[in-house]
Short mmCIF file of C-alpha atoms in Angstrom, two decimals:
data_model
loop_
_atom_site.label_atom_id
_atom_site.label_comp_id
_atom_site.label_asym_id
_atom_site.label_seq_id
_atom_site.Cartn_x
_atom_site.Cartn_y
_atom_site.Cartn_z
CA UNK Y 1 -249.64 144.90 59.63
CA UNK Y 2 -248.95 144.53 55.98
CA UNK Y 3 -249.50 147.51 53.43
CA UNK Y 4 -253.17 148.28 52.99
CA UNK Y 5 -254.92 151.16 51.72
CA UNK Y 6 -255.64 152.43 55.14
CA UNK Y 7 -252.07 152.02 56.46
CA UNK Y 8 -250.42 154.05 53.83
CA UNK Y 9 -251.09 157.55 52.18
CA UNK Y 10 -252.16 160.86 53.40
CA UNK Y 11 -254.98 159.66 55.61
CA UNK Y 12 -252.62 157.85 58.06
CA UNK Y 13 -251.37 161.03 59.45
CA UNK Y 14 -254.93 162.29 60.39
CA UNK Y 15 -255.33 159.50 62.87
CA UNK Y 16 -252.32 158.84 64.99
CA UNK Y 17 -251.51 157.49 68.27
CA UNK Y 18 -253.92 155.67 70.66
CA UNK Y 19 -253.73 158.33 73.42
CA UNK Y 20 -254.59 161.38 71.35
CA UNK Y 21 -256.70 163.73 73.23
CA UNK Y 22 -258.25 166.91 71.43
CA UNK Y 23 -256.57 169.46 73.53
CA UNK Y 24 -252.99 168.07 73.17
CA UNK Y 25 -250.40 170.04 71.26
CA UNK Y 26 -248.57 167.83 68.83
CA UNK Y 27 -244.84 168.57 68.47
CA UNK Y 28 -242.62 166.95 65.81
CA UNK Y 29 -238.88 166.37 66.62
CA UNK Y 30 -236.55 166.36 63.65
CA UNK Y 31 -232.83 166.61 63.17
CA UNK Y 32 -229.73 165.02 61.60
CA UNK Y 33 -228.60 161.66 63.04
CA UNK Y 34 -226.33 162.05 66.06
CA UNK Y 35 -227.60 165.31 67.27
CA UNK Y 36 -228.74 164.01 70.63
CA UNK Y 37 -232.29 163.98 69.26
CA UNK Y 38 -233.15 161.01 71.30
CA UNK Y 39 -231.56 162.51 74.18
CA UNK Y 40 -233.84 165.66 73.89
CA UNK Y 41 -236.70 163.24 73.19
CA UNK Y 42 -235.93 161.13 76.45
CA UNK Y 43 -235.40 164.29 78.51
CA UNK Y 44 -238.65 165.64 77.61
CA UNK Y 45 -240.84 162.62 77.92
CA UNK Y 46 -239.13 160.48 80.54
CA UNK Y 47 -240.94 157.04 80.81
CA UNK Y 48 -244.05 158.40 79.10
CA UNK Y 49 -243.10 156.99 75.68
CA UNK Y 50 -244.11 154.37 73.17
CA UNK Y 51 -242.07 152.86 70.43
CA UNK Y 52 -243.68 151.34 67.49
CA UNK Y 53 -243.36 151.48 63.53
CA UNK Y 54 -244.45 154.05 61.03
CA UNK Y 55 -247.52 152.54 59.49
CA UNK Y 56 -246.49 150.23 56.62
CA UNK Y 57 -242.86 150.80 57.12
CA UNK Y 58 -240.07 149.37 59.10
CA UNK Y 59 -238.75 152.72 60.38
CA UNK Y 60 -239.09 153.24 64.12
CA UNK Y 61 -241.36 155.70 65.46
CA UNK Y 62 -241.24 156.96 69.13
CA UNK Y 63 -243.96 159.13 70.68
CA UNK Y 64 -244.24 160.36 74.23
CA UNK Y 65 -245.81 162.95 76.34
CA UNK Y 66 -244.83 165.86 78.59
CA UNK Y 67 -246.80 168.28 80.50
CA UNK Y 68 -245.73 171.91 80.64
CA UNK Y 69 -247.70 174.64 82.62
CA UNK Y 70 -250.99 172.72 82.65
CA UNK Y 71 -250.62 171.70 78.87
CA UNK Y 72 -250.18 168.19 77.49
CA UNK Y 73 -247.84 167.92 74.62
CA UNK Y 74 -247.41 164.84 72.37
CA UNK Y 75 -243.85 164.63 71.09
CA UNK Y 76 -243.27 162.55 67.92
CA UNK Y 77 -239.75 161.57 67.36
CA UNK Y 78 -239.10 161.57 63.46
CA UNK Y 79 -236.32 159.63 61.99
CA UNK Y 80 -232.84 161.36 61.87
CA UNK Y 81 -232.26 162.69 58.36
CA UNK Y 82 -229.86 164.88 56.59
CA UNK Y 83 -232.25 166.26 54.20
CA UNK Y 84 -236.04 166.02 53.23
CA UNK Y 85 -235.43 165.02 49.91
CA UNK Y 86 -236.36 161.48 50.27
CA UNK Y 87 -233.09 159.78 49.54
CA UNK Y 88 -234.25 156.79 51.67
CA UNK Y 89 -237.40 155.60 53.59
CA UNK Y 90 -236.47 157.39 56.65
CA UNK Y 91 -236.24 160.64 54.86
CA UNK Y 92 -239.43 159.90 53.16
CA UNK Y 93 -241.13 159.33 56.48
CA UNK Y 94 -239.86 162.37 57.91
CA UNK Y 95 -240.72 164.42 54.81
CA UNK Y 96 -244.17 163.10 54.64
CA UNK Y 97 -244.87 163.85 58.21
CA UNK Y 98 -243.35 167.36 58.18
CA UNK Y 99 -245.53 167.96 55.00
CA UNK Y 100 -248.79 166.19 55.73
CA UNK Y 101 -248.77 165.68 59.39
CA UNK Y 102 -251.09 167.40 61.73
CA UNK Y 103 -248.76 169.25 64.26
CA UNK Y 104 -248.42 172.62 65.87
CA UNK Y 105 -244.77 172.94 66.34
CA UNK Y 106 -241.73 171.38 64.87
CA UNK Y 107 -238.37 171.18 66.76
CA UNK Y 108 -235.18 170.95 64.69
CA UNK Y 109 -232.39 169.68 66.67
CA UNK Y 110 -228.95 170.84 65.44
CA UNK Y 111 -225.43 169.92 66.59
CA UNK Y 112 -223.63 172.92 67.97
CA UNK Y 113 -220.24 171.39 66.73
CA UNK Y 114 -221.27 171.05 63.27
CA UNK Y 115 -223.96 173.85 62.69
CA UNK Y 116 -223.28 174.57 58.94
CA UNK Y 117 -224.21 170.89 58.01
CA UNK Y 118 -227.16 170.72 60.32
CA UNK Y 119 -228.68 173.76 58.84
CA UNK Y 120 -229.23 172.16 55.65
CA UNK Y 121 -232.35 170.26 57.20
CA UNK Y 122 -233.18 173.30 59.25
CA UNK Y 123 -233.56 175.56 56.18
CA UNK Y 124 -235.42 172.88 54.29
CA UNK Y 125 -237.95 172.72 57.21
CA UNK Y 126 -238.25 176.46 57.26
CA UNK Y 127 -239.13 176.44 53.64
CA UNK Y 128 -242.12 174.23 54.49
CA UNK Y 129 -243.44 175.61 57.74
CA UNK Y 130 -242.97 178.58 59.98
CA UNK Y 131 -244.08 176.68 63.23
CA UNK Y 132 -240.35 175.96 64.11
CA UNK Y 133 -238.06 175.96 67.20
CA UNK Y 134 -234.49 175.44 66.62
CA UNK Y 135 -232.77 173.47 69.43
CA UNK Y 136 -229.07 173.86 69.42
CA UNK Y 137 -227.95 170.79 71.29
CA UNK Y 138 -224.41 169.35 72.35
CA UNK Y 139 -223.39 172.90 73.59
CA UNK Y 140 -220.98 171.00 76.03
CA UNK Y 141 -219.19 169.30 73.14
CA UNK Y 142 -219.12 172.74 71.34
CA UNK Y 143 -217.54 174.28 74.31
CA UNK Y 144 -214.97 171.57 74.64
CA UNK Y 145 -213.97 172.22 71.02
CA UNK Y 146 -213.88 176.07 71.55
CA UNK Y 147 -217.07 176.78 69.59
CA UNK Y 148 -219.21 179.27 70.78
CA UNK Y 149 -222.66 179.84 69.21
CA UNK Y 150 -224.46 183.24 69.12
CA UNK Y 151 -228.01 181.95 69.65
CA UNK Y 152 -229.69 185.34 69.41
CA UNK Y 153 -227.90 186.20 66.17
CA UNK Y 154 -229.01 182.88 64.67
CA UNK Y 155 -232.49 183.36 65.83
CA UNK Y 156 -232.56 186.82 64.14
CA UNK Y 157 -231.02 185.24 60.91
CA UNK Y 158 -233.49 182.44 60.83
CA UNK Y 159 -236.43 184.41 61.86
CA UNK Y 160 -237.49 181.67 64.43
CA UNK Y 161 -236.86 181.04 68.20
CA UNK Y 162 -233.45 179.36 68.82
CA UNK Y 163 -232.79 177.66 72.12
CA UNK Y 164 -229.46 176.22 73.37
CA UNK Y 165 -229.41 172.95 75.19
CA UNK Y 166 -227.34 170.37 76.67
CA UNK Y 167 -229.82 167.67 76.83
CA UNK Y 168 -227.63 165.04 78.55
CA UNK Y 169 -227.42 167.38 81.56
CA UNK Y 170 -230.92 168.61 81.18
CA UNK Y 171 -229.74 172.20 80.40
CA UNK Y 172 -231.95 174.47 78.49
CA UNK Y 173 -235.14 172.17 78.53
CA UNK Y 174 -237.21 174.51 80.18
CA UNK Y 175 -236.43 177.18 77.74
CA UNK Y 176 -237.24 174.52 74.89
CA UNK Y 177 -240.51 173.96 76.47
CA UNK Y 178 -241.25 177.63 76.78
CA UNK Y 179 -240.32 178.26 73.14
CA UNK Y 180 -242.44 175.26 72.04
CA UNK Y 181 -245.38 176.83 73.99
CA UNK Y 182 -245.00 180.19 72.40
CA UNK Y 183 -244.90 178.93 68.90
CA UNK Y 184 -247.86 176.33 69.60
CA UNK Y 185 -250.19 178.87 71.08
CA UNK Y 186 -249.36 181.51 68.39
CA UNK Y 187 -247.98 184.12 70.86
CA UNK Y 188 -244.76 184.07 68.81
CA UNK Y 189 -245.23 185.07 65.10
CA UNK Y 190 -242.36 183.54 63.50
CA UNK Y 191 -241.23 185.10 60.05
CA UNK Y 192 -238.69 182.44 58.85
CA UNK Y 193 -236.08 183.56 56.60
CA UNK Y 194 -237.13 183.23 53.07
CA UNK Y 195 -234.59 181.87 50.63
CA UNK Y 196 -234.72 183.34 47.39
CA UNK Y 197 -233.39 181.72 44.21
CA UNK Y 198 -232.23 183.16 40.98
CA UNK Y 199 -234.52 185.17 38.77
CA UNK Y 200 -235.38 182.25 36.44
CA UNK Y 201 -236.37 180.13 39.16
CA UNK Y 202 -238.20 182.78 41.09
CA UNK Y 203 -240.23 183.57 38.02
CA UNK Y 204 -241.09 179.81 37.35
CA UNK Y 205 -242.10 179.66 41.03
CA UNK Y 206 -244.51 182.66 40.46
CA UNK Y 207 -246.14 180.98 37.44
CA UNK Y 208 -246.65 177.72 39.33
CA UNK Y 209 -248.05 179.56 42.26
CA UNK Y 210 -251.00 180.86 40.53
CA UNK Y 211 -251.92 177.40 39.37
CA UNK Y 212 -251.20 175.84 42.69
CA UNK Y 213 -253.38 178.30 44.68
CA UNK Y 214 -256.31 177.70 42.68
CA UNK Y 215 -256.07 174.10 43.43
CA UNK Y 216 -257.00 172.28 46.75
CA UNK Y 217 -253.67 171.62 48.63
CA UNK Y 218 -254.78 173.32 51.76
CA UNK Y 219 -252.19 172.68 54.29
CA UNK Y 220 -249.13 172.40 52.11
CA UNK Y 221 -246.84 175.48 51.80
CA UNK Y 222 -247.59 176.44 48.14
CA UNK Y 223 -243.99 177.74 47.58
CA UNK Y 224 -242.55 174.55 48.84
CA UNK Y 225 -244.58 172.67 46.56
CA UNK Y 226 -243.88 174.78 43.43
CA UNK Y 227 -240.03 174.12 44.26
CA UNK Y 228 -240.53 170.38 44.56
CA UNK Y 229 -242.40 170.31 41.27
CA UNK Y 230 -239.70 172.32 39.55
CA UNK Y 231 -237.16 169.86 40.72
CA UNK Y 232 -239.03 167.11 39.11
CA UNK Y 233 -239.93 165.23 42.25
CA UNK Y 234 -241.95 162.41 41.87
CA UNK Y 235 -245.17 163.78 43.43
CA UNK Y 236 -247.51 161.49 41.50
CA UNK Y 237 -248.79 159.90 44.59
CA UNK Y 238 -249.56 163.30 46.15
CA UNK Y 239 -251.53 164.03 43.06
CA UNK Y 240 -253.43 160.90 43.13
CA UNK Y 241 -254.40 161.32 46.77
CA UNK Y 242 -255.74 164.68 46.27
CA UNK Y 243 -257.02 164.00 42.83
CA UNK Y 244 -255.28 167.19 41.65
CA UNK Y 245 -254.51 168.47 38.15
CA UNK Y 246 -251.25 170.20 39.43
CA UNK Y 247 -249.18 167.11 38.47
CA UNK Y 248 -250.13 167.58 34.80
CA UNK Y 249 -249.04 171.20 35.05
CA UNK Y 250 -245.83 170.01 36.57
CA UNK Y 251 -245.02 168.03 33.58
CA UNK Y 252 -245.82 170.96 31.10
CA UNK Y 253 -243.69 173.30 33.10
CA UNK Y 254 -240.79 170.85 33.32
CA UNK Y 255 -240.88 170.50 29.42
CA UNK Y 256 -241.11 174.25 29.15
CA UNK Y 257 -238.08 174.72 31.36
CA UNK Y 258 -236.09 172.07 29.58
CA UNK Y 259 -236.79 173.67 26.25
CA UNK Y 260 -236.69 177.34 27.15
CA UNK I 1 -210.72 167.78 32.73
CA UNK I 2 -210.68 167.59 36.52
CA UNK I 3 -209.48 164.81 38.75
CA UNK I 4 -211.86 163.17 40.97
CA UNK I 5 -211.94 163.06 44.75
CA UNK I 6 -211.12 159.37 44.42
CA UNK I 7 -207.86 160.03 42.96
CA UNK I 8 -206.77 162.62 45.52
CA UNK I 9 -203.93 161.57 47.95
CA UNK I 10 -204.48 161.37 51.73
CA UNK I 11 -203.61 164.44 53.46
CA UNK I 12 -204.49 166.67 50.45
CA UNK I 13 -207.09 169.50 50.49
CA UNK I 14 -209.03 170.48 47.43
CA UNK I 15 -212.14 172.37 46.52
CA UNK I 16 -215.24 170.58 44.96
CA UNK I 17 -215.68 171.78 41.24
CA UNK I 18 -218.54 169.76 40.14
CA UNK I 19 -220.51 166.39 40.50
CA UNK I 20 -220.89 164.09 37.77
CA UNK I 21 -223.47 162.03 39.76
CA UNK I 22 -227.05 162.27 39.02
CA UNK I 23 -230.45 161.44 40.68
CA UNK I 24 -230.50 160.04 44.25
CA UNK I 25 -226.59 159.80 44.46
CA UNK I 26 -226.12 163.48 43.29
CA UNK I 27 -228.71 164.57 45.86
CA UNK I 28 -227.15 162.63 48.58
CA UNK I 29 -223.62 163.96 47.80
CA UNK I 30 -225.16 167.60 47.76
CA UNK I 31 -226.78 166.84 51.13
CA UNK I 32 -223.66 165.78 52.64
CA UNK I 33 -222.03 168.99 51.79
CA UNK I 34 -220.27 168.34 48.46
CA UNK I 35 -221.26 171.60 46.80
CA UNK I 36 -219.30 173.36 44.22
CA UNK I 37 -216.63 175.49 46.01
CA UNK I 38 -216.70 173.54 49.36
CA UNK I 39 -213.37 172.62 50.62
CA UNK I 40 -212.63 168.88 51.29
CA UNK I 41 -209.68 167.23 52.63
CA UNK I 42 -208.71 163.57 52.48
CA UNK I 43 -208.11 162.30 56.07
CA UNK I 44 -207.35 158.76 55.80
CA UNK I 45 -208.05 155.55 53.95
CA UNK I 46 -209.59 152.22 55.53
CA UNK I 47 -206.97 149.45 56.04
CA UNK I 48 -208.21 147.75 52.65
CA UNK I 49 -208.11 150.97 50.76
CA UNK I 50 -211.77 151.59 50.65
CA UNK I 51 -213.81 153.49 51.93
CA UNK I 52 -211.97 156.76 52.51
CA UNK I 53 -212.68 159.43 55.19
CA UNK I 54 -213.05 162.85 54.00
CA UNK I 55 -213.40 166.16 56.07
CA UNK I 56 -216.33 168.19 54.52
CA UNK I 57 -218.03 171.09 56.22
CA UNK I 58 -216.72 170.25 59.72
CA UNK I 59 -217.74 166.42 59.54
CA UNK I 60 -215.77 163.38 58.60
CA UNK I 61 -217.72 161.32 56.01
CA UNK I 62 -216.77 157.97 54.51
CA UNK I 63 -217.25 157.53 50.79
CA UNK I 64 -216.55 154.55 48.82
CA UNK I 65 -214.08 154.79 45.81
CA UNK I 66 -217.00 154.76 43.29
CA UNK I 67 -218.93 157.43 45.08
CA UNK I 68 -215.76 159.64 45.44
CA UNK I 69 -215.28 159.14 41.72
CA UNK I 70 -218.44 161.33 41.08
CA UNK I 71 -216.95 164.32 42.60
CA UNK I 72 -214.51 166.48 40.63
CA UNK I 73 -212.11 168.64 42.30
CA UNK I 74 -209.42 171.12 41.90
#
């Protein structure tokens, strides 16, 4: 279908998929390209999957089901991205879903052989939401290269569950499902590592937070929103959707920061 | 005045000093790992001289000459 008012914008994420049932947990699957994300997706959903497009876009969207301990999970495969800063349509789709989408958990798949780079996206996601499970995949490749990952230390550093997998061989998938269940049901209270910036930025964030919190962006992480506004990200579309005066504040703050 | 990554010969290692790119290109380079202080080495050039493969943060990335020209190194 072509672009229409219904097929674009925030509302599209409130009505997704034909097979949605009220009791399903929705799980988003994010990660860099080439991390074996599709392998994880296929390993979890088997043949219970459906591929289409994100509404109004040419980006592929795969969703599938798995059942774990009597609970149905709907898994949504987001486009592989290096970052959420919308350098491309794929990143925009991923960013919009992570930001506005209605999900209970997000799995970030990272490549064990290239952890530092993959943590860029993981940390960006952690700045947005605490409902995260990190899946360190390609452990077999890492072993071949002599790389050993301390999963529990990583988990402590990041403040969220970290599961090691070799999705190709099916290793670690049960632990992954268990971690997802714990985050989705709230039995794990994750405390993601908070990234603090320098004093000037943090005080600008505080100023913006007071204004943001008195406005109506209910399910967007306010701190994340403050950071995006400070960066000068074009969130006009967001402002129009929510009919919100935060965007004018953004321009004032930007001018103040540039002059001050 | 710093040399750019585009002017760095194959086999050499440098450190990223700064980026002269702005906007989307700047963000993309930052996301790929070209942040100030990061070590980068020139792995090889494609047969026709462009693009060039660079080792940055544990991964091999190909950049065109005009992209590498935005990266100042020392």
